[in-house]
Amino acid sequence: NELIALHHADDAVIVEAILSFVGLSVASGIPTWGGMIAEGRQIIYQGWWVFAAPLGALFATVLAFNQLGDGLRRALDPVMQR
């Protein structure tokens, strides 16, 4: 089902961010949200925005996937329309 796949997309984004945060993701030259959050955590007192910007982008992306999935489910599910 397409809607189930959409709900799993946000899980994939979170898992990739966690893996790259702990250093178990793609090559070190490729920027990832988890890698950016890990770098920002090291300098959070000098520049908090380096930590907050990728964290906010990650939060907004996961929220967008959830809202899109819920909206499509409400629109396309015949049981929900009753």
N, CA, C and O atoms as a Maestro MAE file, in Angstrom:
{
 s_m_m2io_version
 :::
 2.0.0
}

f_m_ct {
 s_m_title
 :::
 protein
 m_atom[328] {
  # First column is atom index #
  i_m_mmod_type
  r_m_x_coord
  r_m_y_coord
  r_m_z_coord
  i_m_residue_number
  s_m_chain_name
  s_m_pdb_residue_name
  s_m_pdb_atom_name
  i_m_atomic_number
  :::
  1 25 0.838 -1.180 0.000 1 A "ASN " " N  " 7
  2 3 0.000 0.000 0.000 1 A "ASN " " CA " 6
  3 2 0.888 1.250 0.000 1 A "ASN " " C  " 6
  4 15 1.883 1.323 0.721 1 A "ASN " " O  " 8
  5 25 0.511 2.212 -0.809 2 A "GLU " " N  " 7
  6 3 1.312 3.430 -0.946 2 A "GLU " " CA " 6
  7 2 1.342 4.251 0.347 2 A "GLU " " C  " 6
  8 15 2.351 4.874 0.677 2 A "GLU " " O  " 8
  9 25 0.227 4.240 1.065 3 A "LEU " " N  " 7
  10 3 0.174 5.037 2.295 3 A "LEU " " CA " 6
  11 2 1.053 4.445 3.386 3 A "LEU " " C  " 6
  12 15 1.650 5.179 4.174 3 A "LEU " " O  " 8
  13 25 1.132 3.144 3.433 4 A "ILE " " N  " 7
  14 3 2.023 2.504 4.408 4 A "ILE " " CA " 6
  15 2 3.469 2.838 4.075 4 A "ILE " " C  " 6
  16 15 4.270 3.105 4.971 4 A "ILE " " O  " 8
  17 25 3.806 2.825 2.783 5 A "ALA " " N  " 7
  18 3 5.162 3.178 2.366 5 A "ALA " " CA " 6
  19 2 5.487 4.614 2.729 5 A "ALA " " C  " 6
  20 15 6.618 4.916 3.111 5 A "ALA " " O  " 8
  21 25 4.509 5.503 2.615 6 A "LEU " " N  " 7
  22 3 4.735 6.903 2.973 6 A "LEU " " CA " 6
  23 2 4.975 7.050 4.471 6 A "LEU " " C  " 6
  24 15 5.802 7.860 4.890 6 A "LEU " " O  " 8
  25 25 4.258 6.275 5.279 7 A "HIS " " N  " 7
  26 3 4.485 6.331 6.723 7 A "HIS " " CA " 6
  27 2 5.836 5.725 7.103 7 A "HIS " " C  " 6
  28 15 6.414 6.098 8.124 7 A "HIS " " O  " 8
  29 25 6.334 4.809 6.304 8 A "HIS " " N  " 7
  30 3 7.647 4.242 6.583 8 A "HIS " " CA " 6
  31 2 8.777 5.145 6.087 8 A "HIS " " C  " 6
  32 15 9.928 4.967 6.487 8 A "HIS " " O  " 8
  33 25 8.466 6.098 5.235 9 A "ALA " " N  " 7
  34 3 9.491 7.019 4.739 9 A "ALA " " CA " 6
  35 2 10.037 7.874 5.871 9 A "ALA " " C  " 6
  36 15 11.242 8.119 5.931 9 A "ALA " " O  " 8
  37 25 9.167 8.334 6.775 10 A "ASP " " N  " 7
  38 3 9.662 9.127 7.892 10 A "ASP " " CA " 6
  39 2 10.525 8.287 8.829 10 A "ASP " " C  " 6
  40 15 11.483 8.795 9.412 10 A "ASP " " O  " 8
  41 25 10.194 7.013 8.975 11 A "ASP " " N  " 7
  42 3 11.048 6.123 9.773 11 A "ASP " " CA " 6
  43 2 12.435 5.990 9.146 11 A "ASP " " C  " 6
  44 15 13.442 5.976 9.854 11 A "ASP " " O  " 8
  45 25 12.482 5.893 7.827 12 A "ALA " " N  " 7
  46 3 13.762 5.775 7.130 12 A "ALA " " CA " 6
  47 2 14.609 7.030 7.318 12 A "ALA " " C  " 6
  48 15 15.825 6.937 7.487 12 A "ALA " " O  " 8
  49 25 13.982 8.191 7.289 13 A "VAL " " N  " 7
  50 3 14.703 9.451 7.497 13 A "VAL " " CA " 6
  51 2 15.294 9.486 8.910 13 A "VAL " " C  " 6
  52 15 16.449 9.868 9.093 13 A "VAL " " O  " 8
  53 25 14.507 9.091 9.893 14 A "ILE " " N  " 7
  54 3 14.980 9.100 11.284 14 A "ILE " " CA " 6
  55 2 16.099 8.091 11.486 14 A "ILE " " C  " 6
  56 15 17.093 8.400 12.142 14 A "ILE " " O  " 8
  57 25 15.957 6.888 10.932 15 A "VAL " " N  " 7
  58 3 16.997 5.863 11.086 15 A "VAL " " CA " 6
  59 2 18.303 6.318 10.444 15 A "VAL " " C  " 6
  60 15 19.376 6.127 11.015 15 A "VAL " " O  " 8
  61 25 18.215 6.922 9.255 16 A "GLU " " N  " 7
  62 3 19.435 7.405 8.597 16 A "GLU " " CA " 6
  63 2 20.093 8.493 9.427 16 A "GLU " " C  " 6
  64 15 21.317 8.519 9.551 16 A "GLU " " O  " 8
  65 25 19.297 9.395 9.997 17 A "ALA " " N  " 7
  66 3 19.863 10.457 10.826 17 A "ALA " " CA " 6
  67 2 20.536 9.892 12.071 17 A "ALA " " C  " 6
  68 15 21.605 10.357 12.467 17 A "ALA " " O  " 8
  69 25 19.922 8.902 12.680 18 A "ILE " " N  " 7
  70 3 20.515 8.285 13.873 18 A "ILE " " CA " 6
  71 2 21.822 7.585 13.523 18 A "ILE " " C  " 6
  72 15 22.823 7.737 14.222 18 A "ILE " " O  " 8
  73 25 21.804 6.812 12.429 19 A "LEU " " N  " 7
  74 3 23.023 6.103 12.031 19 A "LEU " " CA " 6
  75 2 24.155 7.064 11.683 19 A "LEU " " C  " 6
  76 15 25.308 6.824 12.044 19 A "LEU " " O  " 8
  77 25 23.832 8.143 10.988 20 A "SER " " N  " 7
  78 3 24.893 9.092 10.654 20 A "SER " " CA " 6
  79 2 25.331 9.891 11.884 20 A "SER " " C  " 6
  80 15 26.478 10.334 11.950 20 A "SER " " O  " 8
  81 25 24.444 10.079 12.849 21 A "PHE " " N  " 7
  82 3 24.816 10.766 14.088 21 A "PHE " " CA " 6
  83 2 25.873 9.976 14.856 21 A "PHE " " C  " 6
  84 15 26.804 10.553 15.419 21 A "PHE " " O  " 8
  85 25 25.723 8.661 14.872 22 A "VAL " " N  " 7
  86 3 26.692 7.831 15.594 22 A "VAL " " CA " 6
  87 2 27.865 7.404 14.723 22 A "VAL " " C  " 6
  88 15 28.756 6.690 15.184 22 A "VAL " " O  " 8
  89 25 27.868 7.839 13.460 23 A "GLY " " N  " 7
  90 3 29.006 7.576 12.587 23 A "GLY " " CA " 6
  91 2 28.922 6.305 11.771 23 A "GLY " " C  " 6
  92 15 29.943 5.829 11.273 23 A "GLY " " O  " 8
  93 25 27.737 5.742 11.619 24 A "LEU " " N  " 7
  94 3 27.575 4.487 10.888 24 A "LEU " " CA " 6
  95 2 26.832 4.670 9.574 24 A "LEU " " C  " 6
  96 15 26.097 3.778 9.151 24 A "LEU " " O  " 8
  97 25 27.011 5.797 8.931 25 A "SER " " N  " 7
  98 3 26.263 6.077 7.709 25 A "SER " " CA " 6
  99 2 27.185 6.122 6.500 25 A "SER " " C  " 6
  100 15 28.191 5.415 6.451 25 A "SER " " O  " 8
  101 25 26.843 6.940 5.544 26 A "VAL " " N  " 7
  102 3 27.578 7.047 4.282 26 A "VAL " " CA " 6
  103 2 28.973 7.636 4.522 26 A "VAL " " C  " 6
  104 15 29.337 7.963 5.652 26 A "VAL " " O  " 8
  105 25 29.736 7.762 3.446 27 A "ALA " " N  " 7
  106 3 31.106 8.267 3.541 27 A "ALA " " CA " 6
  107 2 31.141 9.635 4.224 27 A "ALA " " C  " 6
  108 15 30.160 10.379 4.195 27 A "ALA " " O  " 8
  109 25 32.260 9.950 4.825 28 A "SER " " N  " 7
  110 3 32.368 11.161 5.635 28 A "SER " " CA " 6
  111 2 32.264 12.449 4.826 28 A "SER " " C  " 6
  112 15 31.982 13.501 5.400 28 A "SER " " O  " 8
  113 25 32.480 12.404 3.520 29 A "GLY " " N  " 7
  114 3 32.410 13.615 2.714 29 A "GLY " " CA " 6
  115 2 31.001 14.007 2.311 29 A "GLY " " C  " 6
  116 15 30.790 15.100 1.785 29 A "GLY " " O  " 8
  117 25 30.032 13.131 2.549 30 A "ILE " " N  " 7
  118 3 28.649 13.388 2.147 30 A "ILE " " CA " 6
  119 2 27.884 13.961 3.335 30 A "ILE " " C  " 6
  120 15 27.826 13.327 4.389 30 A "ILE " " O  " 8
  121 25 27.296 15.151 3.185 31 A "PRO " " N  " 7
  122 3 26.574 15.748 4.327 31 A "PRO " " CA " 6
  123 2 25.250 15.029 4.594 31 A "PRO " " C  " 6
  124 15 24.489 14.734 3.673 31 A "PRO " " O  " 8
  125 25 24.998 14.759 5.858 32 A "THR " " N  " 7
  126 3 23.734 14.174 6.301 32 A "THR " " CA " 6
  127 2 23.245 14.962 7.497 32 A "THR " " C  " 6
  128 15 24.028 15.624 8.179 32 A "THR " " O  " 8
  129 25 21.937 14.888 7.751 33 A "TRP " " N  " 7
  130 3 21.404 15.627 8.897 33 A "TRP " " CA " 6
  131 2 21.977 15.121 10.214 33 A "TRP " " C  " 6
  132 15 22.291 15.911 11.103 33 A "TRP " " O  " 8
  133 25 22.112 13.817 10.338 34 A "GLY " " N  " 7
  134 3 22.693 13.271 11.563 34 A "GLY " " CA " 6
  135 2 24.135 13.705 11.754 34 A "GLY " " C  " 6
  136 15 24.551 14.009 12.872 34 A "GLY " " O  " 8
  137 25 24.902 13.735 10.666 35 A "GLY " " N  " 7
  138 3 26.288 14.211 10.747 35 A "GLY " " CA " 6
  139 2 26.367 15.681 11.107 35 A "GLY " " C  " 6
  140 15 27.228 16.093 11.885 35 A "GLY " " O  " 8
  141 25 25.456 16.479 10.535 36 A "MET " " N  " 7
  142 3 25.441 17.906 10.866 36 A "MET " " CA " 6
  143 2 25.046 18.139 12.323 36 A "MET " " C  " 6
  144 15 25.593 19.020 12.986 36 A "MET " " O  " 8
  145 25 24.096 17.347 12.815 37 A "ILE " " N  " 7
  146 3 23.691 17.464 14.221 37 A "ILE " " CA " 6
  147 2 24.850 17.064 15.133 37 A "ILE " " C  " 6
  148 15 25.081 17.708 16.156 37 A "ILE " " O  " 8
  149 25 25.579 16.009 14.773 38 A "ALA " " N  " 7
  150 3 26.730 15.571 15.572 38 A "ALA " " CA " 6
  151 2 27.820 16.641 15.601 38 A "ALA " " C  " 6
  152 15 28.419 16.894 16.646 38 A "ALA " " O  " 8
  153 25 28.077 17.268 14.446 39 A "GLU " " N  " 7
  154 3 29.075 18.347 14.417 39 A "GLU " " CA " 6
  155 2 28.606 19.555 15.220 39 A "GLU " " C  " 6
  156 15 29.391 20.170 15.942 39 A "GLU " " O  " 8
  157 25 27.337 19.889 15.093 40 A "GLY " " N  " 7
  158 3 26.804 21.024 15.831 40 A "GLY " " CA " 6
  159 2 26.789 20.800 17.331 40 A "GLY " " C  " 6
  160 15 26.927 21.745 18.107 40 A "GLY " " O  " 8
  161 25 26.621 19.546 17.740 41 A "ARG " " N  " 7
  162 3 26.629 19.228 19.173 41 A "ARG " " CA " 6
  163 2 27.984 19.537 19.800 41 A "ARG " " C  " 6
  164 15 28.064 19.897 20.975 41 A "ARG " " O  " 8
  165 25 29.041 19.393 19.015 42 A "GLN " " N  " 7
  166 3 30.381 19.641 19.534 42 A "GLN " " CA " 6
  167 2 30.646 21.129 19.752 42 A "GLN " " C  " 6
  168 15 31.454 21.497 20.604 42 A "GLN " " O  " 8
  169 25 29.973 21.977 18.991 43 A "ILE " " N  " 7
  170 3 30.213 23.427 19.116 43 A "ILE " " CA " 6
  171 2 28.937 24.178 19.493 43 A "ILE " " C  " 6
  172 15 28.749 25.328 19.096 43 A "ILE " " O  " 8
  173 25 28.072 23.532 20.253 44 A "ILE " " N  " 7
  174 3 26.767 24.113 20.555 44 A "ILE " " CA " 6
  175 2 26.879 25.428 21.343 44 A "ILE " " C  " 6
  176 15 26.016 26.295 21.203 44 A "ILE " " O  " 8
  177 25 27.899 25.589 22.147 45 A "TYR " " N  " 7
  178 3 28.036 26.818 22.930 45 A "TYR " " CA " 6
  179 2 28.595 27.975 22.107 45 A "TYR " " C  " 6
  180 15 28.378 29.134 22.457 45 A "TYR " " O  " 8
  181 25 29.305 27.688 21.029 46 A "GLN " " N  " 7
  182 3 29.832 28.737 20.165 46 A "GLN " " CA " 6
  183 2 28.823 29.129 19.084 46 A "GLN " " C  " 6
  184 15 28.745 30.299 18.706 46 A "GLN " " O  " 8
  185 25 28.064 28.179 18.594 47 A "GLY " " N  " 7
  186 3 27.091 28.454 17.543 47 A "GLY " " CA " 6
  187 2 25.936 27.472 17.617 47 A "GLY " " C  " 6
  188 15 25.965 26.429 16.962 47 A "GLY " " O  " 8
  189 25 24.931 27.790 18.398 48 A "TRP " " N  " 7
  190 3 23.811 26.881 18.618 48 A "TRP " " CA " 6
  191 2 23.035 26.600 17.333 48 A "TRP " " C  " 6
  192 15 22.411 25.546 17.204 48 A "TRP " " O  " 8
  193 25 23.069 27.537 16.382 49 A "TRP " " N  " 7
  194 3 22.311 27.382 15.145 49 A "TRP " " CA " 6
  195 2 22.864 26.257 14.269 49 A "TRP " " C  " 6
  196 15 22.138 25.697 13.448 49 A "TRP " " O  " 8
  197 25 24.146 25.926 14.441 50 A "VAL " " N  " 7
  198 3 24.729 24.818 13.679 50 A "VAL " " CA " 6
  199 2 24.081 23.499 14.104 50 A "VAL " " C  " 6
  200 15 23.992 22.565 13.308 50 A "VAL " " O  " 8
  201 25 23.640 23.425 15.333 51 A "PHE " " N  " 7
  202 3 22.934 22.264 15.864 51 A "PHE " " CA " 6
  203 2 21.440 22.354 15.568 51 A "PHE " " C  " 6
  204 15 20.815 21.355 15.212 51 A "PHE " " O  " 8
  205 25 20.873 23.533 15.712 52 A "ALA " " N  " 7
  206 3 19.426 23.697 15.622 52 A "ALA " " CA " 6
  207 2 18.893 23.626 14.192 52 A "ALA " " C  " 6
  208 15 17.790 23.118 13.986 52 A "ALA " " O  " 8
  209 25 19.627 24.112 13.208 53 A "ALA " " N  " 7
  210 3 19.123 24.141 11.838 53 A "ALA " " CA " 6
  211 2 18.871 22.738 11.267 53 A "ALA " " C  " 6
  212 15 17.774 22.491 10.766 53 A "ALA " " O  " 8
  213 25 19.837 21.808 11.321 54 A "PRO " " N  " 7
  214 3 19.527 20.471 10.789 54 A "PRO " " CA " 6
  215 2 18.506 19.717 11.648 54 A "PRO " " C  " 6
  216 15 17.743 18.903 11.128 54 A "PRO " " O  " 8
  217 25 18.489 19.983 12.951 55 A "LEU " " N  " 7
  218 3 17.498 19.352 13.809 55 A "LEU " " CA " 6
  219 2 16.097 19.835 13.441 55 A "LEU " " C  " 6
  220 15 15.161 19.038 13.387 55 A "LEU " " O  " 8
  221 25 15.950 21.126 13.189 56 A "GLY " " N  " 7
  222 3 14.662 21.675 12.764 56 A "GLY " " CA " 6
  223 2 14.243 21.158 11.399 56 A "GLY " " C  " 6
  224 15 13.064 20.880 11.180 56 A "GLY " " O  " 8
  225 25 15.191 21.024 10.477 57 A "ALA " " N  " 7
  226 3 14.877 20.491 9.152 57 A "ALA " " CA " 6
  227 2 14.442 19.030 9.243 57 A "ALA " " C  " 6
  228 15 13.515 18.613 8.549 57 A "ALA " " O  " 8
  229 25 15.098 18.267 10.083 58 A "LEU " " N  " 7
  230 3 14.728 16.870 10.288 58 A "LEU " " CA " 6
  231 2 13.323 16.767 10.875 58 A "LEU " " C  " 6
  232 15 12.510 15.960 10.424 58 A "LEU " " O  " 8
  233 25 13.048 17.582 11.874 59 A "PHE " " N  " 7
  234 3 11.723 17.601 12.503 59 A "PHE " " CA " 6
  235 2 10.654 17.989 11.491 59 A "PHE " " C  " 6
  236 15 9.600 17.356 11.437 59 A "PHE " " O  " 8
  237 25 10.909 19.022 10.686 60 A "ALA " " N  " 7
  238 3 9.929 19.485 9.704 60 A "ALA " " CA " 6
  239 2 9.683 18.432 8.630 60 A "ALA " " C  " 6
  240 15 8.545 18.264 8.193 60 A "ALA " " O  " 8
  241 25 10.712 17.725 8.197 61 A "THR " " N  " 7
  242 3 10.555 16.687 7.179 61 A "THR " " CA " 6
  243 2 9.721 15.523 7.691 61 A "THR " " C  " 6
  244 15 8.825 15.046 6.995 61 A "THR " " O  " 8
  245 25 10.008 15.067 8.890 62 A "VAL " " N  " 7
  246 3 9.247 13.959 9.467 62 A "VAL " " CA " 6
  247 2 7.797 14.375 9.700 62 A "VAL " " C  " 6
  248 15 6.879 13.595 9.446 62 A "VAL " " O  " 8
  249 25 7.591 15.584 10.175 63 A "LEU " " N  " 7
  250 3 6.238 16.087 10.372 63 A "LEU " " CA " 6
  251 2 5.495 16.182 9.041 63 A "LEU " " C  " 6
  252 15 4.312 15.849 8.971 63 A "LEU " " O  " 8
  253 25 6.170 16.629 7.994 64 A "ALA " " N  " 7
  254 3 5.547 16.738 6.674 64 A "ALA " " CA " 6
  255 2 5.150 15.365 6.135 64 A "ALA " " C  " 6
  256 15 4.058 15.213 5.587 64 A "ALA " " O  " 8
  257 25 6.017 14.368 6.280 65 A "PHE " " N  " 7
  258 3 5.662 13.017 5.839 65 A "PHE " " CA " 6
  259 2 4.445 12.499 6.598 65 A "PHE " " C  " 6
  260 15 3.556 11.889 6.003 65 A "PHE " " O  " 8
  261 25 4.401 12.737 7.908 66 A "ASN " " N  " 7
  262 3 3.256 12.288 8.707 66 A "ASN " " CA " 6
  263 2 1.976 12.991 8.294 66 A "ASN " " C  " 6
  264 15 0.940 12.342 8.148 66 A "ASN " " O  " 8
  265 25 2.024 14.294 8.103 67 A "GLN " " N  " 7
  266 3 0.831 15.039 7.711 67 A "GLN " " CA " 6
  267 2 0.350 14.642 6.322 67 A "GLN " " C  " 6
  268 15 -0.852 14.517 6.091 67 A "GLN " " O  " 8
  269 25 1.283 14.444 5.398 68 A "LEU " " N  " 7
  270 3 0.920 14.026 4.046 68 A "LEU " " CA " 6
  271 2 0.272 12.647 4.070 68 A "LEU " " C  " 6
  272 15 -0.743 12.427 3.409 68 A "LEU " " O  " 8
  273 25 0.840 11.737 4.811 69 A "GLY " " N  " 7
  274 3 0.260 10.397 4.918 69 A "GLY " " CA " 6
  275 2 -1.118 10.415 5.548 69 A "GLY " " C  " 6
  276 15 -2.022 9.731 5.069 69 A "GLY " " O  " 8
  277 25 -1.296 11.184 6.611 70 A "ASP " " N  " 7
  278 3 -2.605 11.279 7.249 70 A "ASP " " CA " 6
  279 2 -3.632 11.924 6.332 70 A "ASP " " C  " 6
  280 15 -4.781 11.482 6.281 70 A "ASP " " O  " 8
  281 25 -3.235 12.957 5.611 71 A "GLY " " N  " 7
  282 3 -4.155 13.613 4.695 71 A "GLY " " CA " 6
  283 2 -4.573 12.712 3.553 71 A "GLY " " C  " 6
  284 15 -5.746 12.687 3.178 71 A "GLY " " O  " 8
  285 25 -3.629 11.971 2.994 72 A "LEU " " N  " 7
  286 3 -3.965 11.033 1.927 72 A "LEU " " CA " 6
  287 2 -4.837 9.900 2.436 72 A "LEU " " C  " 6
  288 15 -5.748 9.452 1.739 72 A "LEU " " O  " 8
  289 25 -4.565 9.440 3.637 73 A "ARG " " N  " 7
  290 3 -5.396 8.373 4.210 73 A "ARG " " CA " 6
  291 2 -6.826 8.854 4.404 73 A "ARG " " C  " 6
  292 15 -7.770 8.132 4.085 73 A "ARG " " O  " 8
  293 25 -6.997 10.068 4.925 74 A "ARG " " N  " 7
  294 3 -8.345 10.620 5.102 74 A "ARG " " CA " 6
  295 2 -9.057 10.789 3.766 74 A "ARG " " C  " 6
  296 15 -10.261 10.552 3.671 74 A "ARG " " O  " 8
  297 25 -8.329 11.194 2.743 75 A "ALA " " N  " 7
  298 3 -8.952 11.444 1.437 75 A "ALA " " CA " 6
  299 2 -9.257 10.167 0.674 75 A "ALA " " C  " 6
  300 15 -10.244 10.113 -0.059 75 A "ALA " " O  " 8
  301 25 -8.431 9.137 0.829 76 A "LEU " " N  " 7
  302 3 -8.563 7.957 -0.015 76 A "LEU " " CA " 6
  303 2 -9.167 6.739 0.678 76 A "LEU " " C  " 6
  304 15 -9.555 5.788 0.000 76 A "LEU " " O  " 8
  305 25 -9.258 6.740 1.979 77 A "ASP " " N  " 7
  306 3 -9.776 5.583 2.698 77 A "ASP " " CA " 6
  307 2 -11.305 5.654 2.758 77 A "ASP " " C  " 6
  308 15 -11.850 6.588 3.347 77 A "ASP " " O  " 8
  309 25 -12.002 4.691 2.162 78 A "PRO " " N  " 7
  310 3 -13.461 4.762 2.160 78 A "PRO " " CA " 6
  311 2 -14.069 4.579 3.547 78 A "PRO " " C  " 6
  312 15 -15.158 5.090 3.811 78 A "PRO " " O  " 8
  313 25 -13.397 3.871 4.423 79 A "VAL " " N  " 7
  314 3 -13.925 3.679 5.779 79 A "VAL " " CA " 6
  315 2 -13.877 4.991 6.559 79 A "VAL " " C  " 6
  316 15 -14.768 5.272 7.361 79 A "VAL " " O  " 8
  317 25 -12.838 5.794 6.326 80 A "MET " " N  " 7
  318 3 -12.704 7.069 7.044 80 A "MET " " CA " 6
  319 2 -13.722 8.120 6.583 80 A "MET " " C  " 6
  320 15 -13.972 9.086 7.304 80 A "MET " " O  " 8
  321 25 -14.310 7.946 5.397 81 A "GLN " " N  " 7
  322 3 -15.227 8.952 4.861 81 A "GLN " " CA " 6
  323 2 -16.636 8.806 5.409 81 A "GLN " " C  " 6
  324 15 -17.484 9.653 5.128 81 A "GLN " " O  " 8
  325 25 -16.910 7.782 6.167 82 A "ARG " " N  " 7
  326 3 -18.249 7.620 6.757 82 A "ARG " " CA " 6
  327 2 -18.436 8.470 7.961 82 A "ARG " " C  " 6
  328 15 -19.504 8.449 8.572 82 A "ARG " " O  " 8
  :::
 }
 m_bond[327] {
  # First column is bond index #
  i_m_from
  i_m_to
  i_m_order
  :::
  1 1 2 1
  2 2 3 1
  3 3 4 2
  4 3 5 1
  5 5 6 1
  6 6 7 1
  7 7 8 2
  8 7 9 1
  9 9 10 1
  10 10 11 1
  11 11 12 2
  12 11 13 1
  13 13 14 1
  14 14 15 1
  15 15 16 2
  16 15 17 1
  17 17 18 1
  18 18 19 1
  19 19 20 2
  20 19 21 1
  21 21 22 1
  22 22 23 1
  23 23 24 2
  24 23 25 1
  25 25 26 1
  26 26 27 1
  27 27 28 2
  28 27 29 1
  29 29 30 1
  30 30 31 1
  31 31 32 2
  32 31 33 1
  33 33 34 1
  34 34 35 1
  35 35 36 2
  36 35 37 1
  37 37 38 1
  38 38 39 1
  39 39 40 2
  40 39 41 1
  41 41 42 1
  42 42 43 1
  43 43 44 2
  44 43 45 1
  45 45 46 1
  46 46 47 1
  47 47 48 2
  48 47 49 1
  49 49 50 1
  50 50 51 1
  51 51 52 2
  52 51 53 1
  53 53 54 1
  54 54 55 1
  55 55 56 2
  56 55 57 1
  57 57 58 1
  58 58 59 1
  59 59 60 2
  60 59 61 1
  61 61 62 1
  62 62 63 1
  63 63 64 2
  64 63 65 1
  65 65 66 1
  66 66 67 1
  67 67 68 2
  68 67 69 1
  69 69 70 1
  70 70 71 1
  71 71 72 2
  72 71 73 1
  73 73 74 1
  74 74 75 1
  75 75 76 2
  76 75 77 1
  77 77 78 1
  78 78 79 1
  79 79 80 2
  80 79 81 1
  81 81 82 1
  82 82 83 1
  83 83 84 2
  84 83 85 1
  85 85 86 1
  86 86 87 1
  87 87 88 2
  88 87 89 1
  89 89 90 1
  90 90 91 1
  91 91 92 2
  92 91 93 1
  93 93 94 1
  94 94 95 1
  95 95 96 2
  96 95 97 1
  97 97 98 1
  98 98 99 1
  99 99 100 2
  100 99 101 1
  101 101 102 1
  102 102 103 1
  103 103 104 2
  104 103 105 1
  105 105 106 1
  106 106 107 1
  107 107 108 2
  108 107 109 1
  109 109 110 1
  110 110 111 1
  111 111 112 2
  112 111 113 1
  113 113 114 1
  114 114 115 1
  115 115 116 2
  116 115 117 1
  117 117 118 1
  118 118 119 1
  119 119 120 2
  120 119 121 1
  121 121 122 1
  122 122 123 1
  123 123 124 2
  124 123 125 1
  125 125 126 1
  126 126 127 1
  127 127 128 2
  128 127 129 1
  129 129 130 1
  130 130 131 1
  131 131 132 2
  132 131 133 1
  133 133 134 1
  134 134 135 1
  135 135 136 2
  136 135 137 1
  137 137 138 1
  138 138 139 1
  139 139 140 2
  140 139 141 1
  141 141 142 1
  142 142 143 1
  143 143 144 2
  144 143 145 1
  145 145 146 1
  146 146 147 1
  147 147 148 2
  148 147 149 1
  149 149 150 1
  150 150 151 1
  151 151 152 2
  152 151 153 1
  153 153 154 1
  154 154 155 1
  155 155 156 2
  156 155 157 1
  157 157 158 1
  158 158 159 1
  159 159 160 2
  160 159 161 1
  161 161 162 1
  162 162 163 1
  163 163 164 2
  164 163 165 1
  165 165 166 1
  166 166 167 1
  167 167 168 2
  168 167 169 1
  169 169 170 1
  170 170 171 1
  171 171 172 2
  172 171 173 1
  173 173 174 1
  174 174 175 1
  175 175 176 2
  176 175 177 1
  177 177 178 1
  178 178 179 1
  179 179 180 2
  180 179 181 1
  181 181 182 1
  182 182 183 1
  183 183 184 2
  184 183 185 1
  185 185 186 1
  186 186 187 1
  187 187 188 2
  188 187 189 1
  189 189 190 1
  190 190 191 1
  191 191 192 2
  192 191 193 1
  193 193 194 1
  194 194 195 1
  195 195 196 2
  196 195 197 1
  197 197 198 1
  198 198 199 1
  199 199 200 2
  200 199 201 1
  201 201 202 1
  202 202 203 1
  203 203 204 2
  204 203 205 1
  205 205 206 1
  206 206 207 1
  207 207 208 2
  208 207 209 1
  209 209 210 1
  210 210 211 1
  211 211 212 2
  212 211 213 1
  213 213 214 1
  214 214 215 1
  215 215 216 2
  216 215 217 1
  217 217 218 1
  218 218 219 1
  219 219 220 2
  220 219 221 1
  221 221 222 1
  222 222 223 1
  223 223 224 2
  224 223 225 1
  225 225 226 1
  226 226 227 1
  227 227 228 2
  228 227 229 1
  229 229 230 1
  230 230 231 1
  231 231 232 2
  232 231 233 1
  233 233 234 1
  234 234 235 1
  235 235 236 2
  236 235 237 1
  237 237 238 1
  238 238 239 1
  239 239 240 2
  240 239 241 1
  241 241 242 1
  242 242 243 1
  243 243 244 2
  244 243 245 1
  245 245 246 1
  246 246 247 1
  247 247 248 2
  248 247 249 1
  249 249 250 1
  250 250 251 1
  251 251 252 2
  252 251 253 1
  253 253 254 1
  254 254 255 1
  255 255 256 2
  256 255 257 1
  257 257 258 1
  258 258 259 1
  259 259 260 2
  260 259 261 1
  261 261 262 1
  262 262 263 1
  263 263 264 2
  264 263 265 1
  265 265 266 1
  266 266 267 1
  267 267 268 2
  268 267 269 1
  269 269 270 1
  270 270 271 1
  271 271 272 2
  272 271 273 1
  273 273 274 1
  274 274 275 1
  275 275 276 2
  276 275 277 1
  277 277 278 1
  278 278 279 1
  279 279 280 2
  280 279 281 1
  281 281 282 1
  282 282 283 1
  283 283 284 2
  284 283 285 1
  285 285 286 1
  286 286 287 1
  287 287 288 2
  288 287 289 1
  289 289 290 1
  290 290 291 1
  291 291 292 2
  292 291 293 1
  293 293 294 1
  294 294 295 1
  295 295 296 2
  296 295 297 1
  297 297 298 1
  298 298 299 1
  299 299 300 2
  300 299 301 1
  301 301 302 1
  302 302 303 1
  303 303 304 2
  304 303 305 1
  305 305 306 1
  306 306 307 1
  307 307 308 2
  308 307 309 1
  309 309 310 1
  310 310 311 1
  311 311 312 2
  312 311 313 1
  313 313 314 1
  314 314 315 1
  315 315 316 2
  316 315 317 1
  317 317 318 1
  318 318 319 1
  319 319 320 2
  320 319 321 1
  321 321 322 1
  322 322 323 1
  323 323 324 2
  324 323 325 1
  325 325 326 1
  326 326 327 1
  327 327 328 2
  :::
 }
}
